[in-house]
mmCIF file of C-alpha atoms in Angstrom:
data_model
loop_
_atom_site.group_PDB
_atom_site.id
_atom_site.type_symbol
_atom_site.label_atom_id
_atom_site.label_comp_id
_atom_site.label_asym_id
_atom_site.label_seq_id
_atom_site.Cartn_x
_atom_site.Cartn_y
_atom_site.Cartn_z
ATOM 1 C CA UNK I 9 76.729 159.970 128.969
ATOM 2 C CA UNK I 10 77.757 163.283 130.542
ATOM 3 C CA UNK I 11 81.418 162.450 129.932
ATOM 4 C CA UNK I 12 80.726 161.910 126.229
ATOM 5 C CA UNK I 13 78.895 165.222 125.996
ATOM 6 C CA UNK I 14 81.755 167.047 127.719
ATOM 7 C CA UNK I 15 84.260 165.429 125.382
ATOM 8 C CA UNK I 16 82.131 166.309 122.350
ATOM 9 C CA UNK I 17 81.854 169.964 123.385
ATOM 10 C CA UNK I 18 85.561 170.079 124.211
ATOM 11 C CA UNK I 19 86.314 168.787 120.727
ATOM 12 C CA UNK I 20 84.131 171.474 119.145
ATOM 13 C CA UNK I 21 85.756 174.169 121.272
ATOM 14 C CA UNK I 22 89.309 172.970 120.586
ATOM 15 C CA UNK I 23 88.888 172.850 116.816
ATOM 16 C CA UNK I 24 86.995 176.142 116.685
ATOM 17 C CA UNK I 25 89.694 177.964 118.652
ATOM 18 C CA UNK I 26 92.476 176.283 116.673
ATOM 19 C CA UNK I 27 90.878 177.309 113.386
ATOM 20 C CA UNK I 28 90.317 180.903 114.525
ATOM 21 C CA UNK I 29 93.922 181.252 115.722
ATOM 22 C CA UNK I 30 95.280 179.759 112.498
ATOM 23 C CA UNK I 31 93.063 182.009 110.359
ATOM 24 C CA UNK I 32 94.278 185.052 112.300
ATOM 25 C CA UNK I 33 97.949 184.108 112.089
ATOM 26 C CA UNK I 34 97.926 183.192 108.408
ATOM 27 C CA UNK I 35 95.669 186.139 107.525
ATOM 28 C CA UNK I 36 98.083 188.557 109.171
ATOM 29 C CA UNK I 37 101.021 186.895 107.434
ATOM 30 C CA UNK I 38 99.320 187.167 104.043
ATOM 31 C CA UNK I 39 98.228 190.778 104.663
ATOM 32 C CA UNK I 40 101.701 191.889 105.705
ATOM 33 C CA UNK I 41 103.447 189.955 102.945
ATOM 34 C CA UNK I 42 105.548 188.041 105.454
ATOM 35 C CA UNK I 43 105.879 184.293 105.337
ATOM 36 C CA UNK I 44 105.028 181.982 108.173
ATOM 37 C CA UNK I 45 107.784 179.830 109.585
ATOM 38 C CA UNK I 46 106.209 176.743 111.075
ATOM 39 C CA UNK I 47 108.957 174.152 110.969
ATOM 40 C CA UNK I 48 106.673 171.346 112.092
ATOM 41 C CA UNK I 49 104.601 171.544 108.893
ATOM 42 C CA UNK I 50 105.809 170.157 105.559
ATOM 43 C CA UNK I 51 105.140 173.381 103.618
ATOM 44 C CA UNK I 52 107.021 176.683 103.475
ATOM 45 C CA UNK I 53 106.706 180.185 102.065
ATOM 46 C CA UNK I 54 103.507 181.358 100.407
ATOM 47 C CA UNK I 55 102.292 177.784 100.097
ATOM 48 C CA UNK I 56 102.322 177.480 103.883
ATOM 49 C CA UNK I 57 100.334 180.722 104.231
ATOM 50 C CA UNK I 58 97.625 179.531 101.866
ATOM 51 C CA UNK I 59 97.491 175.952 103.175
ATOM 52 C CA UNK I 60 97.136 177.143 106.770
ATOM 53 C CA UNK I 61 94.556 179.813 105.897
ATOM 54 C CA UNK I 62 92.298 177.703 103.692
ATOM 55 C CA UNK I 63 92.828 174.608 105.822
ATOM 56 C CA UNK I 64 91.684 176.533 108.889
ATOM 57 C CA UNK I 65 88.653 177.863 106.995
ATOM 58 C CA UNK I 66 87.806 174.313 105.993
ATOM 59 C CA UNK I 67 88.264 173.118 109.572
ATOM 60 C CA UNK I 68 86.006 175.863 110.889
ATOM 61 C CA UNK I 69 83.317 174.976 108.352
ATOM 62 C CA UNK I 70 83.588 171.263 109.171
ATOM 63 C CA UNK I 71 83.336 172.025 112.894
ATOM 64 C CA UNK I 72 80.205 174.130 112.442
ATOM 65 C CA UNK I 73 78.650 171.452 110.235
ATOM 66 C CA UNK I 74 79.390 168.817 112.867
ATOM 67 C CA UNK I 75 77.781 171.017 115.516
ATOM 68 C CA UNK I 76 74.647 171.076 113.386
ATOM 69 C CA UNK I 77 74.768 167.274 112.984
ATOM 70 C CA UNK I 78 75.778 167.367 109.318
ATOM 71 C CA UNK I 79 78.790 165.414 107.973
ATOM 72 C CA UNK I 80 79.978 164.224 111.362
ATOM 73 C CA UNK I 81 82.327 161.690 109.767
ATOM 74 C CA UNK I 82 84.176 164.577 108.118
ATOM 75 C CA UNK I 83 84.764 166.121 111.547
ATOM 76 C CA UNK I 84 86.270 162.860 112.779
ATOM 77 C CA UNK I 85 88.548 162.757 109.724
ATOM 78 C CA UNK I 86 89.516 166.401 110.309
ATOM 79 C CA UNK I 87 90.322 165.717 113.973
ATOM 80 C CA UNK I 88 92.432 162.716 113.010
ATOM 81 C CA UNK I 89 94.277 164.762 110.372
ATOM 82 C CA UNK I 90 95.125 167.470 112.911
ATOM 83 C CA UNK I 91 96.384 164.887 115.400
ATOM 84 C CA UNK I 92 98.519 163.159 112.748
ATOM 85 C CA UNK I 93 99.998 166.450 111.523
ATOM 86 C CA UNK I 94 100.930 167.436 115.079
ATOM 87 C CA UNK I 95 102.509 164.073 115.936
ATOM 88 C CA UNK I 96 104.317 163.802 112.598
ATOM 89 C CA UNK I 97 105.482 167.410 112.689
ATOM 90 C CA UNK I 98 106.666 167.561 116.260
ATOM 91 C CA UNK I 99 107.760 163.988 117.000
ATOM 92 C CA UNK I 100 108.634 162.190 113.748
ATOM 93 C CA UNK I 101 110.325 164.996 111.848
ATOM 94 C CA UNK I 102 113.612 166.761 112.235
ATOM 95 C CA UNK I 103 111.965 169.606 114.154
ATOM 96 C CA UNK I 104 114.262 171.150 116.736
ATOM 97 C CA UNK I 105 112.621 172.453 119.877
ATOM 98 C CA UNK I 106 113.479 175.730 121.542
ATOM 99 C CA UNK I 107 113.468 176.372 125.273
ATOM 100 C CA UNK I 108 110.252 175.069 126.907
ATOM 101 C CA UNK I 109 108.789 174.384 123.465
ATOM 102 C CA UNK I 110 108.635 170.613 123.914
ATOM 103 C CA UNK I 111 106.212 170.955 126.814
ATOM 104 C CA UNK I 112 103.939 173.215 124.753
ATOM 105 C CA UNK I 113 104.049 170.778 121.838
ATOM 106 C CA UNK I 114 103.231 167.892 124.155
ATOM 107 C CA UNK I 115 100.250 169.777 125.615
ATOM 108 C CA UNK I 116 99.014 170.565 122.102
ATOM 109 C CA UNK I 117 99.331 166.935 121.022
ATOM 110 C CA UNK I 118 97.496 165.720 124.139
ATOM 111 C CA UNK I 119 94.760 168.320 123.656
ATOM 112 C CA UNK I 120 94.386 167.178 120.059
ATOM 113 C CA UNK I 121 94.173 163.546 121.184
ATOM 114 C CA UNK I 122 91.396 164.431 123.626
ATOM 115 C CA UNK I 123 89.613 166.322 120.844
ATOM 116 C CA UNK I 124 89.948 163.243 118.637
ATOM 117 C CA UNK I 125 88.151 161.167 121.277
ATOM 118 C CA UNK I 126 85.481 163.855 121.464
ATOM 119 C CA UNK I 127 85.071 163.694 117.703
ATOM 120 C CA UNK I 128 84.654 159.936 117.968
ATOM 121 C CA UNK I 129 81.975 160.374 120.623
ATOM 122 C CA UNK I 130 80.091 162.938 118.551
ATOM 123 C CA UNK I 131 80.078 160.531 115.639
ATOM 124 C CA UNK I 132 78.418 157.886 117.759
ATOM 125 C CA UNK I 133 75.822 160.210 119.231
ATOM 126 C CA UNK I 134 72.300 159.453 118.210
ATOM 127 C CA UNK I 135 70.172 162.453 117.512
ATOM 128 C CA UNK I 136 67.107 163.397 119.456
ATOM 129 C CA UNK I 137 63.843 162.237 117.958
ATOM 130 C CA UNK I 138 62.268 164.977 115.919
ATOM 131 C CA UNK I 139 58.836 166.213 116.794
ATOM 132 C CA UNK I 140 56.549 166.893 113.891
#
């Protein structure tokens, strides 16, 4: 039971930090007029800026809703989508790694997998009985 709670909180923390970092990066790119270059994602140019920015906003909203116990299934879907995008982008695409970049990508994929398990555990959590 404690393990499931730790995994659930880890999942919330991982997706909150990921969303905040992605909002900051894409917000700075949009404010400066520069384009992001994230070769592991299927988008490019201004489309990539907007997809990352609004996707991260959506992910942050979904994470906060899941923390409140609302739309928990959407958080599981979001966690799965992040894991799939990381695996597809880094492993099953033509992405070329720089020096020591493979290790970082592997850590990110493993962290996302752990967060996916945490999202699964939060879905299966029964709420506390409400006192009236």
